[in-house]
Coordinates of C-alpha atoms and ligand atoms in Angstrom, one line a residue:
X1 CA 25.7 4.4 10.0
X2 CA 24.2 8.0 10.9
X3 CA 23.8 9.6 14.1
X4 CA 20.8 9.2 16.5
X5 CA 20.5 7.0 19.9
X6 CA 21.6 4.3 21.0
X7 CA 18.2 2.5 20.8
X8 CA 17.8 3.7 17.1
X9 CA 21.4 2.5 16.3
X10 CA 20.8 -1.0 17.7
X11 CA 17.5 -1.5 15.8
X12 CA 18.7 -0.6 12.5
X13 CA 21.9 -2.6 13.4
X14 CA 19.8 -6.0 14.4
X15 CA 18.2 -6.0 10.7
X16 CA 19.7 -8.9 8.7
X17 CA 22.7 -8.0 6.3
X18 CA 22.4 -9.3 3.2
X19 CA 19.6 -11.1 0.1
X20 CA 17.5 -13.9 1.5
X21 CA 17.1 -16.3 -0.9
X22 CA 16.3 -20.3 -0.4
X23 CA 16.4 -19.2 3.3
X24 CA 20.0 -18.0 3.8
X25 CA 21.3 -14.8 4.5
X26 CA 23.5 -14.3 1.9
X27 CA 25.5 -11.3 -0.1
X28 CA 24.8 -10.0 -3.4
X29 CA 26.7 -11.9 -6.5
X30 CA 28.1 -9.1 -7.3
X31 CA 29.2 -8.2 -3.8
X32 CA 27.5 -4.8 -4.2
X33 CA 25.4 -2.4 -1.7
X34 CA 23.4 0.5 -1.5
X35 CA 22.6 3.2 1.4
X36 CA 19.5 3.5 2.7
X37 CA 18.6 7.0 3.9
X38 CA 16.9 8.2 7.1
X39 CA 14.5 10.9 5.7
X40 CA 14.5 13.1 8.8
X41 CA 18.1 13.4 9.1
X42 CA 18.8 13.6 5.2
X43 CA 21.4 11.1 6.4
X44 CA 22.9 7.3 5.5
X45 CA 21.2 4.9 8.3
X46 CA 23.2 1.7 6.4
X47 CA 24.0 0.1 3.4
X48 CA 22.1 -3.2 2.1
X49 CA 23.2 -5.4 -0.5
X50 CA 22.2 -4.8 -4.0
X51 CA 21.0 -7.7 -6.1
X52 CA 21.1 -8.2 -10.0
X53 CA 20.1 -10.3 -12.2
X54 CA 22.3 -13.4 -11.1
X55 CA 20.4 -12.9 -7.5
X56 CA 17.0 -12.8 -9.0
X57 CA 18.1 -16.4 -10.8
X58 CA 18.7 -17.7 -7.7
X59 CA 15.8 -16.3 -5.6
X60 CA 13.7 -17.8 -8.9
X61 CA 15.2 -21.4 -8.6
X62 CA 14.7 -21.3 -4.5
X63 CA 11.1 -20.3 -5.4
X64 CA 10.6 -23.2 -7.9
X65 CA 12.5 -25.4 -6.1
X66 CA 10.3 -24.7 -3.0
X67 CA 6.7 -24.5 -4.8
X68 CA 5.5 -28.5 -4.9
X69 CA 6.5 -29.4 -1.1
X70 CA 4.8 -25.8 -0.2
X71 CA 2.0 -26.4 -2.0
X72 CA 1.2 -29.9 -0.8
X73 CA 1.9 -28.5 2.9
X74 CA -1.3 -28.9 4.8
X75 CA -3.5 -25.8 4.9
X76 CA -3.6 -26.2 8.8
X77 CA 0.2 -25.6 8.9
X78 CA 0.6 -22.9 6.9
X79 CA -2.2 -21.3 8.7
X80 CA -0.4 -21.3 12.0
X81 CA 3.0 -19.8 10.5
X82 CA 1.0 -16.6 9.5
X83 CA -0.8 -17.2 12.9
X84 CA 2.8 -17.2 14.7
X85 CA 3.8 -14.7 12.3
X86 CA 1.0 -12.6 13.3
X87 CA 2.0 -12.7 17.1
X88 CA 5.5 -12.1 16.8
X89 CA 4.8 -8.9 14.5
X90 CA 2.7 -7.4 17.8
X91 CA 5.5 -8.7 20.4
X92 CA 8.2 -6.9 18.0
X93 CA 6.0 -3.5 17.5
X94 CA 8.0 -1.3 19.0
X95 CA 11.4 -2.3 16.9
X96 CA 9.6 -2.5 14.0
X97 CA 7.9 0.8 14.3
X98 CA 10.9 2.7 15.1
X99 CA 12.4 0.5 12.3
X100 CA 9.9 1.5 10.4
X101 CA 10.1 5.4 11.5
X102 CA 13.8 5.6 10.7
X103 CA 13.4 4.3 6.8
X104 CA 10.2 6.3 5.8
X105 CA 9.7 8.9 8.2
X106 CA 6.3 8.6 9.4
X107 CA 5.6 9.3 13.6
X108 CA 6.1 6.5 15.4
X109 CA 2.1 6.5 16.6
X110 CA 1.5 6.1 12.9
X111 CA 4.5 3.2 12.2
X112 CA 2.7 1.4 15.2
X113 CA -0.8 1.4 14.0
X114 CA 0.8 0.3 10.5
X115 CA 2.7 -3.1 12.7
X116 CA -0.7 -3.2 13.8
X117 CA -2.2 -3.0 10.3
X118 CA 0.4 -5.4 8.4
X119 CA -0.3 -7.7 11.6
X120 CA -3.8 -8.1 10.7
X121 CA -3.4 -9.3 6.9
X122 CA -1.3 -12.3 8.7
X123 CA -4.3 -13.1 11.3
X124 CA -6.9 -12.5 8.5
X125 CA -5.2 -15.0 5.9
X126 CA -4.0 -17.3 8.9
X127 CA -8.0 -17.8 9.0
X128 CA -8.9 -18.2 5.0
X129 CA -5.9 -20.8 5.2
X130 CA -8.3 -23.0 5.9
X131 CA -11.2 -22.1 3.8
X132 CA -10.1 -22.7 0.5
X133 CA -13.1 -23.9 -0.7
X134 CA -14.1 -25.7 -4.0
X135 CA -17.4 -27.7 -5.9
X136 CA -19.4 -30.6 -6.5
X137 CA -22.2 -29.9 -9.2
X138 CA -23.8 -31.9 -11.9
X139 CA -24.0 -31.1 -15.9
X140 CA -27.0 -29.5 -17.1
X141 CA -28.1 -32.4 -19.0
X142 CA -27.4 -34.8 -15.6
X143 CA -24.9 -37.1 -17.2
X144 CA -21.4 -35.6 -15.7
X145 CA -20.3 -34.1 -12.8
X146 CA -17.7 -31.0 -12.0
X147 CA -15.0 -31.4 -8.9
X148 CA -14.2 -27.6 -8.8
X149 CA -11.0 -27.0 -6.8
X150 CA -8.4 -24.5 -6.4
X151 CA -5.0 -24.7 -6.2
X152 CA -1.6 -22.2 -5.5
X153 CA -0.9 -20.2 -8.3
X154 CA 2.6 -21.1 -7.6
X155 CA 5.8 -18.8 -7.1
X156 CA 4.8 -15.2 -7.5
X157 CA 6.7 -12.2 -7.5
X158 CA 6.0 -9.2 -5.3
X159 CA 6.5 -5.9 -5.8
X160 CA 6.1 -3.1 -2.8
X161 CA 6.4 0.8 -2.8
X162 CA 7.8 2.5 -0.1
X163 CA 5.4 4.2 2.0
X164 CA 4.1 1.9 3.9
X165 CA 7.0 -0.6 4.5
X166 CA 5.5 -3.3 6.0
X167 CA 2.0 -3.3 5.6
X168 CA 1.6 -3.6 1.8
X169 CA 4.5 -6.7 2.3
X170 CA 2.0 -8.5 4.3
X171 CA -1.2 -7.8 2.5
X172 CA 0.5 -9.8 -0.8
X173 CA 2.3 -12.0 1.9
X174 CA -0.6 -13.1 3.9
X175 CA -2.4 -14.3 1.1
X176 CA 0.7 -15.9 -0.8
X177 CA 1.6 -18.3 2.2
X178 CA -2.4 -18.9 2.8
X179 CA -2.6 -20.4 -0.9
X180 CA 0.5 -22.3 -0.9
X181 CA 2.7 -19.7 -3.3
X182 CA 6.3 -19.5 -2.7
X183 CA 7.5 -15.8 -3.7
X184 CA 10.0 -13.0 -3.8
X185 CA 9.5 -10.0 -2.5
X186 CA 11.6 -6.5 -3.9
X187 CA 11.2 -3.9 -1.4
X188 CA 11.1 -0.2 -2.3
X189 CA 14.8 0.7 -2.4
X190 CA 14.0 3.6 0.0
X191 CA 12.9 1.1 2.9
X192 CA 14.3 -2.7 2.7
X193 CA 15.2 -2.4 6.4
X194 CA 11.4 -3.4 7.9
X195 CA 10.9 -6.4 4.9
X196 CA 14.7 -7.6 5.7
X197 CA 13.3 -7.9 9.4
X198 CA 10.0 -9.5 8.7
X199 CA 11.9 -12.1 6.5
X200 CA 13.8 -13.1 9.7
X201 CA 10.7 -13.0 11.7
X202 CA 8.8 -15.2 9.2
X203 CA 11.2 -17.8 9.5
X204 CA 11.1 -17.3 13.4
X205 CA 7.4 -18.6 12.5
X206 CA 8.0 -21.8 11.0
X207 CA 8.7 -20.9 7.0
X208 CA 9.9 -23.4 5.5
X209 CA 13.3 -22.5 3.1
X210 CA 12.7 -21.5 -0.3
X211 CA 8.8 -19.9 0.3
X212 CA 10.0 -16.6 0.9
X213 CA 13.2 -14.7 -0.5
X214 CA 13.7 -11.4 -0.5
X215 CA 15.9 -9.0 -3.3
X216 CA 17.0 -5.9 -2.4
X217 CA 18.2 -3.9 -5.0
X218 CA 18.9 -0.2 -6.8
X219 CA 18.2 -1.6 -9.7
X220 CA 14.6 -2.6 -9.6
X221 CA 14.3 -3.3 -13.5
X222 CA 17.5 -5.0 -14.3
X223 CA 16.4 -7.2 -11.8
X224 CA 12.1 -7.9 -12.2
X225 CA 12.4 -7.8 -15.8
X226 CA 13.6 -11.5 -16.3
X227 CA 11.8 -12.9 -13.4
X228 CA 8.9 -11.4 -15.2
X229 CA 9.9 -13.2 -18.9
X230 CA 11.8 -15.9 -17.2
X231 CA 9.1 -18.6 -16.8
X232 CA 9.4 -19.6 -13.0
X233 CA 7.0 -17.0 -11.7
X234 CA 3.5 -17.1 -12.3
X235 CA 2.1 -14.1 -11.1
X236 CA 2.8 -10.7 -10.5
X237 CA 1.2 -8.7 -7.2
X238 CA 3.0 -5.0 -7.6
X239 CA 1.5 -2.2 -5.4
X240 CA 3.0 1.6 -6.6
X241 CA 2.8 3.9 -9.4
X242 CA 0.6 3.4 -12.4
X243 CA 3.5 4.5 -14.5
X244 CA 5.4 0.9 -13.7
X245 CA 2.4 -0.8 -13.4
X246 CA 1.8 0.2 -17.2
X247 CA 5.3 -1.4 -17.7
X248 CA 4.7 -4.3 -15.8
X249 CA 1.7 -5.3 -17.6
X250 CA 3.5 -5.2 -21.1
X251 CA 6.1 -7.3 -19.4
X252 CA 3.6 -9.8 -18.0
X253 CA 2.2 -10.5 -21.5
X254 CA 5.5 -12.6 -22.2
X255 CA 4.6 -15.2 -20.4
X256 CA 0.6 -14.5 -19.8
X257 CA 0.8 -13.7 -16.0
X258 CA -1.5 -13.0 -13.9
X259 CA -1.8 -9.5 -12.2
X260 CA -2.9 -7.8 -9.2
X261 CA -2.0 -3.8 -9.5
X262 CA -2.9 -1.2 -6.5
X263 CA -1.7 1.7 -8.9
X264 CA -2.3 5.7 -8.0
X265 CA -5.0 7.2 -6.7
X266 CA -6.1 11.1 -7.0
X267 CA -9.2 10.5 -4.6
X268 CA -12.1 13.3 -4.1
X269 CA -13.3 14.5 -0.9
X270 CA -16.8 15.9 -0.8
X271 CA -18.0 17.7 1.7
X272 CA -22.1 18.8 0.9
X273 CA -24.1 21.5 2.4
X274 CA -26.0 18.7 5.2
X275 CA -23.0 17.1 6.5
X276 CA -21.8 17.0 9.7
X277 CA -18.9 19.2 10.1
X278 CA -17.0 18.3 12.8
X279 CA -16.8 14.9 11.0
X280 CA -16.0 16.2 7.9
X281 CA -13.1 18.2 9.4
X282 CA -11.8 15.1 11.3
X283 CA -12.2 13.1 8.5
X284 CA -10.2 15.5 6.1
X285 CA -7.1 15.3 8.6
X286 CA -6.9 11.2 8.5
X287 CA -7.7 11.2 4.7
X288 CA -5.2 14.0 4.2
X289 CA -2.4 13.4 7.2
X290 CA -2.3 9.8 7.4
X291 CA 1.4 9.1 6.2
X292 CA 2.5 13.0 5.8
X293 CA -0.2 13.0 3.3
X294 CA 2.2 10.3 1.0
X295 CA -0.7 7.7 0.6
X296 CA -2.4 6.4 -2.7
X297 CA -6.0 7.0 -0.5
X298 CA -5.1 10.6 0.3
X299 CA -7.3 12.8 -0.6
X300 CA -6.6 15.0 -3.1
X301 CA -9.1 17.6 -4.1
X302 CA -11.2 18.4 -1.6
X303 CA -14.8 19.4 -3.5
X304 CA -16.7 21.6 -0.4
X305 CA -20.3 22.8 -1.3
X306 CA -20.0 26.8 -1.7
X307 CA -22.5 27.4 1.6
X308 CA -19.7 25.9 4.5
X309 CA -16.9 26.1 2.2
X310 CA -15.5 28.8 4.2
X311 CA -16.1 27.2 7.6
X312 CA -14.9 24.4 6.6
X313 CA -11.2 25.4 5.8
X314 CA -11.0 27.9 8.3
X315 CA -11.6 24.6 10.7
X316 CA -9.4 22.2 8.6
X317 CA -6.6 25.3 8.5
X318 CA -6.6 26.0 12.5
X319 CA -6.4 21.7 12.9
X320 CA -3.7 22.1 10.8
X321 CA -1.4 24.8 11.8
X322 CA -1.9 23.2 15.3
X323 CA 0.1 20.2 14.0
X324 CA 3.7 19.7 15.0
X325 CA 6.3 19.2 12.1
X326 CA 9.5 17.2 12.8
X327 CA 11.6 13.9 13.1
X328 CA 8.8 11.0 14.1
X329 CA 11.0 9.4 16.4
X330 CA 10.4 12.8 18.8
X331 CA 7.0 12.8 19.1
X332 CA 5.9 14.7 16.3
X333 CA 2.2 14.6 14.1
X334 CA 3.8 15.3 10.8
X335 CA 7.4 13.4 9.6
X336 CA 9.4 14.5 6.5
X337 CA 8.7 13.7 3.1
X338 CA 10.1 11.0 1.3
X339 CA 13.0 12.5 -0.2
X340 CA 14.3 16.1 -2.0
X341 CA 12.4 15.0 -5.1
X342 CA 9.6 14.4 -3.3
X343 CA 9.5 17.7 -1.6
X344 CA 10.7 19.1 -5.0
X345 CA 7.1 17.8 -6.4
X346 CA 4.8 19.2 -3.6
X347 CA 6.4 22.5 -4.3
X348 CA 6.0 22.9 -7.9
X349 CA 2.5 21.9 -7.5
X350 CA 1.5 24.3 -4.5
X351 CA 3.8 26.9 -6.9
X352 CA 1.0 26.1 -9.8
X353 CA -1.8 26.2 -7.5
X354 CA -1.0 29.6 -6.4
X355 CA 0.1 31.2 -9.7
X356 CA -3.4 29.9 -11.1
X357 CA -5.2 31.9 -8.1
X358 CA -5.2 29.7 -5.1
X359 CA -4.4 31.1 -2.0
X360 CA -2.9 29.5 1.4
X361 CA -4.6 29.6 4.5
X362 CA -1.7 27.6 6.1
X363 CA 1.7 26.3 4.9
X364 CA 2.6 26.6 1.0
X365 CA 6.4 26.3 2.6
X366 CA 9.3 24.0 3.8
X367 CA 9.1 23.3 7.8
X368 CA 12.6 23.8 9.8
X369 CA 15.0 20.7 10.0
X370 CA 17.5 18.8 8.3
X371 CA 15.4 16.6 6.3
X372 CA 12.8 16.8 3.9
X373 CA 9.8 18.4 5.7
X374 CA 6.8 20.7 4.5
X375 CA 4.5 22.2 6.6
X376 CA 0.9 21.2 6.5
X377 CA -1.0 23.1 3.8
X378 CA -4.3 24.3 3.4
X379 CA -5.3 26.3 0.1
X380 CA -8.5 27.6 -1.1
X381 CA -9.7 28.9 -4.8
X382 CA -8.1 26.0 -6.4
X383 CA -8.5 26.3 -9.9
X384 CA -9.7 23.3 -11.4
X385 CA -7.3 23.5 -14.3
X386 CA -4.1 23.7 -11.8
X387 CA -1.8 20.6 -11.5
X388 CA -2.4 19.2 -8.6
X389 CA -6.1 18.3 -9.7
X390 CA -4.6 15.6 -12.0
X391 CA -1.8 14.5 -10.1
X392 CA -1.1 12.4 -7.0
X393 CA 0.6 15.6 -4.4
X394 CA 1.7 12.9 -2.2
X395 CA 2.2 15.3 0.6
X396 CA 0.4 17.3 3.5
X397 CA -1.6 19.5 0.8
X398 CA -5.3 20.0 0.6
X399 CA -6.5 21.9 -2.1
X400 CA -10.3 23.0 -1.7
X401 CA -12.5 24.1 -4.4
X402 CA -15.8 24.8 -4.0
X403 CA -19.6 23.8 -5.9
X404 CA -23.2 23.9 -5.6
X405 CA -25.1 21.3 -7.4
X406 CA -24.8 17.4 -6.5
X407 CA -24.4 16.1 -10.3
X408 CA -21.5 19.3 -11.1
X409 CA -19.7 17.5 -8.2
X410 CA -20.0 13.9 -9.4
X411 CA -18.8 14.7 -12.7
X412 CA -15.9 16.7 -11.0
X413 CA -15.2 13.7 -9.0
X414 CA -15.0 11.3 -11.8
X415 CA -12.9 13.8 -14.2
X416 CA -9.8 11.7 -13.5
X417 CA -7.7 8.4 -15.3
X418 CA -7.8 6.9 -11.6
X419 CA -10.7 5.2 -9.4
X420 CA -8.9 4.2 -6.1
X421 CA -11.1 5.6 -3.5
X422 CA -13.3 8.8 -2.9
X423 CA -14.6 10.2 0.5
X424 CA -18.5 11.7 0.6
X425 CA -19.8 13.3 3.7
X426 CA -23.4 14.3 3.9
X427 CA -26.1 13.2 6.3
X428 CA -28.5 12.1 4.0
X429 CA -28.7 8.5 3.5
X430 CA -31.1 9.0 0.3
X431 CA -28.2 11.2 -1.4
X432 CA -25.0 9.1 0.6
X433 CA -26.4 6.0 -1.7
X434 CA -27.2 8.3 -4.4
X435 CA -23.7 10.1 -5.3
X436 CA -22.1 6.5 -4.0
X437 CA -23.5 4.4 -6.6
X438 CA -22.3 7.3 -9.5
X439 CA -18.7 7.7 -7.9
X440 CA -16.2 5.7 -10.1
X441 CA -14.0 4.5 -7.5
X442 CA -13.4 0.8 -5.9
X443 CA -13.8 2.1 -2.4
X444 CA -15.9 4.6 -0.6
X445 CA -15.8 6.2 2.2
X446 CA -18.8 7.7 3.6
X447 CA -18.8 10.0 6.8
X448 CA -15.5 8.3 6.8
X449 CA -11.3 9.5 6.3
X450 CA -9.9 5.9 6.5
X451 CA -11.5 2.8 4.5
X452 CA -8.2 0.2 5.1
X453 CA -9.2 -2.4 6.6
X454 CA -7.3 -6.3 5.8
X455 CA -11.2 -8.2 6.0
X456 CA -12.1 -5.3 2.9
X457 CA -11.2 -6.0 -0.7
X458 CA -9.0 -2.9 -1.4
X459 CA -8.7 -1.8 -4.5
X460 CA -9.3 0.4 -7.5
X461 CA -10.4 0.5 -10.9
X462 CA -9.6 2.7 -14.4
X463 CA -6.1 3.5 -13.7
X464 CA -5.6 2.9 -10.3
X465 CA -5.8 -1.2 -10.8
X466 CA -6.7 -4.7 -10.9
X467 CA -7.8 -7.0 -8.7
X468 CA -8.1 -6.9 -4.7
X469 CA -6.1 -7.3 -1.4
X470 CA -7.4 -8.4 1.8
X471 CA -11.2 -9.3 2.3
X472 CA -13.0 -12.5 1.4
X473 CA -11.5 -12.1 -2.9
X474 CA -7.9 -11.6 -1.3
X475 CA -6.8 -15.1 -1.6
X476 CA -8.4 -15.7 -5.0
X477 CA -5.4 -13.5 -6.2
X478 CA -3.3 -16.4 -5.3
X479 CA -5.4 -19.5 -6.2
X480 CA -6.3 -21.0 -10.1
X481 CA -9.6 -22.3 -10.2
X482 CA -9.4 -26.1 -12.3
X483 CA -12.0 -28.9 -12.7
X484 CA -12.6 -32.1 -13.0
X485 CA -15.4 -33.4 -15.5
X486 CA -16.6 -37.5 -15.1
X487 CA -19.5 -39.1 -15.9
X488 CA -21.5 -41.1 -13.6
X489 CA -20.6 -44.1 -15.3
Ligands
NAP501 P1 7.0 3.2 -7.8 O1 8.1 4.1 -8.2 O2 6.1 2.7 -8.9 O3 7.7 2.0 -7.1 C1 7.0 0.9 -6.6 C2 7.9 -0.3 -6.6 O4 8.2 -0.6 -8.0 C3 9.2 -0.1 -5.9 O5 9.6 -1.3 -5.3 C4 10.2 0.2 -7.1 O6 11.5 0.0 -6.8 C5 9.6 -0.7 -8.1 N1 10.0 -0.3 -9.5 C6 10.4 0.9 -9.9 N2 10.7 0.9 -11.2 C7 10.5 -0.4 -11.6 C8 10.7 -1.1 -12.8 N3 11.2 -0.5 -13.9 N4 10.5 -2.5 -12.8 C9 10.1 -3.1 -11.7 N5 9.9 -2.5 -10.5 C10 10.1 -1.2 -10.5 O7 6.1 3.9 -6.7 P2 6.5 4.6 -5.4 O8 6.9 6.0 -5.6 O9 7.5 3.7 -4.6 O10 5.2 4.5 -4.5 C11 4.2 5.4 -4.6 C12 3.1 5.0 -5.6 O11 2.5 3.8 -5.1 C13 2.0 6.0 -5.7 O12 1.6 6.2 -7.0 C14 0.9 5.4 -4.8 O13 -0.4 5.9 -5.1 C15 1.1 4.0 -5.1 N6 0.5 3.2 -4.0 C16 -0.6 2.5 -4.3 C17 -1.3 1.7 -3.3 C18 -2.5 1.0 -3.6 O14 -2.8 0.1 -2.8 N7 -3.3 1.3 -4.6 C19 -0.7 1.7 -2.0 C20 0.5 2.4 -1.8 C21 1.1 3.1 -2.8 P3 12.5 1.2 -6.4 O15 12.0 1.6 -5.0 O16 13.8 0.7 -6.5 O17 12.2 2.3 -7.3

């Protein structure tokens, strides 16, 4: 276990040790483990144990074995568990936000707005629990009728990346335990600490054994591919890259699954001539800084119209060199990336940028420290041919290019395989519908640098996925839609 306080020690120390599988605490088959890293520190925080393919057998029998009692459990009941759930998440916030810090990085402010976040999926699917609605209608020609009714899915297998820990658990969770799925989750193998914990605090809520079992492992495909082929689950809910999700779909063809991806996201930020500056400033440092800049709705080419291009980054730049770089457990605005390879990434793109002609108003380097950190970046001239146009930076970079006319933008905007979210900021409503209804993207945020929110359907389309988390559509992910003909008699 590495260094830091006392307090960090004991919270990393209280997680559960071990798989938890048909509602026991249990180690890996194989009696393996794997560290678990704290970014900021570029040091071990603890080891976890390491599941294989034997462990994903027996987290799918728990699941099966679970699925009929869970699903016949009445929708009141499981409503309250995500309701409990929901409460003990906010009584816990501070442990799991320093939890949360120590795995991934991110200040603590941020880790507790995302308890607070990952909270809300529980309260919002604690109240469609109860909604699940279905149908009485008759035949066209009069002589039948249709009982339309939904039921669970059943056991589905969950798939979370690792920047935000907890949060994209509960927004597949929430829903899962609303519809009556039992489920295993596989953590990102960078930050199992905060699902390991919420697993315990579940169960603190009233889960029954069996609904929820969670796999740790470092080997992520030896152990997903034969739940995927293996018959037991039904469904598939992965949130990360749009490299695996590409995988995971072939693999769901096996046997026909149904899928929900969040994929990548390469979202643009438009910034036109009659906006509002000071919101399109403040707007650029939550859609660029939330997370250190490592979120799928970070914006990543900012398009600013030629005539406050200039004002604009000199703005965004002095906001950004006024931000303090360091370990988020000490107070700073910006944590460490990921890991080396992550940092590795930001500065071969930045390095592209600038050999194609950009040039840095701020940053373009490492920050001081032990662990992975990069100092907040601002760079204008970006050509639109460099790297970074076309890939996800996933750190605290914002490129800015410049354009004139309203339909050159658009098509700029839309010149990408993904369709996550994009960001317009203009004070005209007339154009704010306008360029909205041409930008190819599942969310929008207008005037606006953060469109999360667990009672919206997130989501992309193109490459950046299928289907939707949270909102009213959330639980349909979860539910099959069957009838019942009859005739009258
Ligand atoms: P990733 O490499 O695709 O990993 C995501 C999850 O998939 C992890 O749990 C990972 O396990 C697992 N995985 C990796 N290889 C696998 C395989 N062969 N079979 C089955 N599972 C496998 O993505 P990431 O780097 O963790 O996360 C960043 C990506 O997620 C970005 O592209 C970001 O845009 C996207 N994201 C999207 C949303 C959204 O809502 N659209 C939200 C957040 C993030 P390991 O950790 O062991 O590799």
């Amino acid at each position: 276990m590495s260094a830091g306080t006392e307090q960090e020690r004991a919270v990393v120390a209280a997680v559960p040790d071990g798989l938890f599988i048909g509602g026991e605490w249990r180690p890996a088959a194989a009696g393996g483990v794997f560290s678990v890293e704290d970014p900021s520190l570029a040091r071990e925080l603890r080891t976890v144990a390491d599941a294989d393919a034997d462990d994903a057998a027996a987290a799918a029998a728990a699941a099966a074995d679970a699925q009929e009692s869970w699903a016949a459990t009445a929708p009141r009941e499981r409503s309250e568990i995500l309701r409990r759930g929901y409460e003990l998440l906010i009584e816990r916030r501070e442990e799991l936000a320093l939890l949360m810090t120590l795995e991934m990085g991110k200040p603590l402010a941020e880790a507790r707005g995302e308890v607070m976040y990952a909270a809300e999926f529980f309260r919002w699917f604690a109240e469609e629990a109860v909604r699940i609605e279905g149908g009485y209608q008759a035949s066209p020609d009069g002589k039948d009728r249709f009982v339309v009714m939904k039921r669970p899915v059943g056991p589905v297998l969950l798939i979370t990346p690792w920047n935000f820990p907890l949060a994209m658990g509960t927004r597949k969770i929430g829903p899962a335990i609303a519809a009556g799925c039992t489920m295993i989750i596989k953590p990102a193998e960078q930050t199992p600490l905060s699902m390991l914990k919420l697993a315990e605090i579940l169960t603190e809520a009233g889960l029954p054994a069996g609904v929820l079992n969670v796999l740790t492992t470092s080997r992520p495909g030896e152990v997903v591919e034969p739940l995927m082929r293996g018959g037991v689950i039904r469904k598939l809910s992965f949130t990360g890259s749009t490299a695996v999700g590409r995988l995971l779909i072939e693999q769901s063809a096996e046997q026909v699954l149904r899928v929900s991806l969040e994929l990548g996201g390469n979202a643009p930020f438009i910034v036109f001539d009659d906006a509002d500056l000071d919101k399109a400033v403040e707007g650029a440092m939550a859609a660029k800084m939330r997370n250190i800049g490592e979120a799928c709705t970070a914006a990543n080419r900012m398009y600013v119209h030629a005539s406050v291009a200039d004002e604009f980054a000199e703005r965004l730049a002095a906001r950004m060199d006024a931000l303090t770089v360091g370990r988020g457990t000490d107070g700073a605005d910006v944590g460490p990336l990921i890991d080396e390879a992550g940092r590795t990434k930001v500065d071969e793109l930045v390095a592209d940028a600038v050999q194609r002609g950009a040039k840095v108003l701020t940053g373009g380097r490492h920050a001081e420290g032990e662990g992975y950190f990069y100092a907040p970046t601002v760079m204008t001239g970006v050509s639109p041919d460099s790297a970074l146009m076309s890939q996800e930076i996933f750190g605290p970079v914002a490129p800015i290019l410049t354009f004139i006319d309203e339909d050159e933008v658009i098509a700029a905007a839309n010149d990408t395989e993904y369709g996550l979210v994009s960001y317009l900021f203009t004070e005209n409503l007339h154009r704010a519908f306008r360029v909205s209804e041409k930008l190819d993207t599942g969310m929008i945020g207008l005037n606006k640098g953060v469109v999360s929110n667990p009672a919206a359907p997130f989501g992309g389309v193109k490459a950046s996925g299928l289907g939707r988390e949270g909102g009213r559509v959330g639980i349909d992910e979860f539910l099959e839609t069957r009838y019942l003909a009859m005739p009258l008699g």
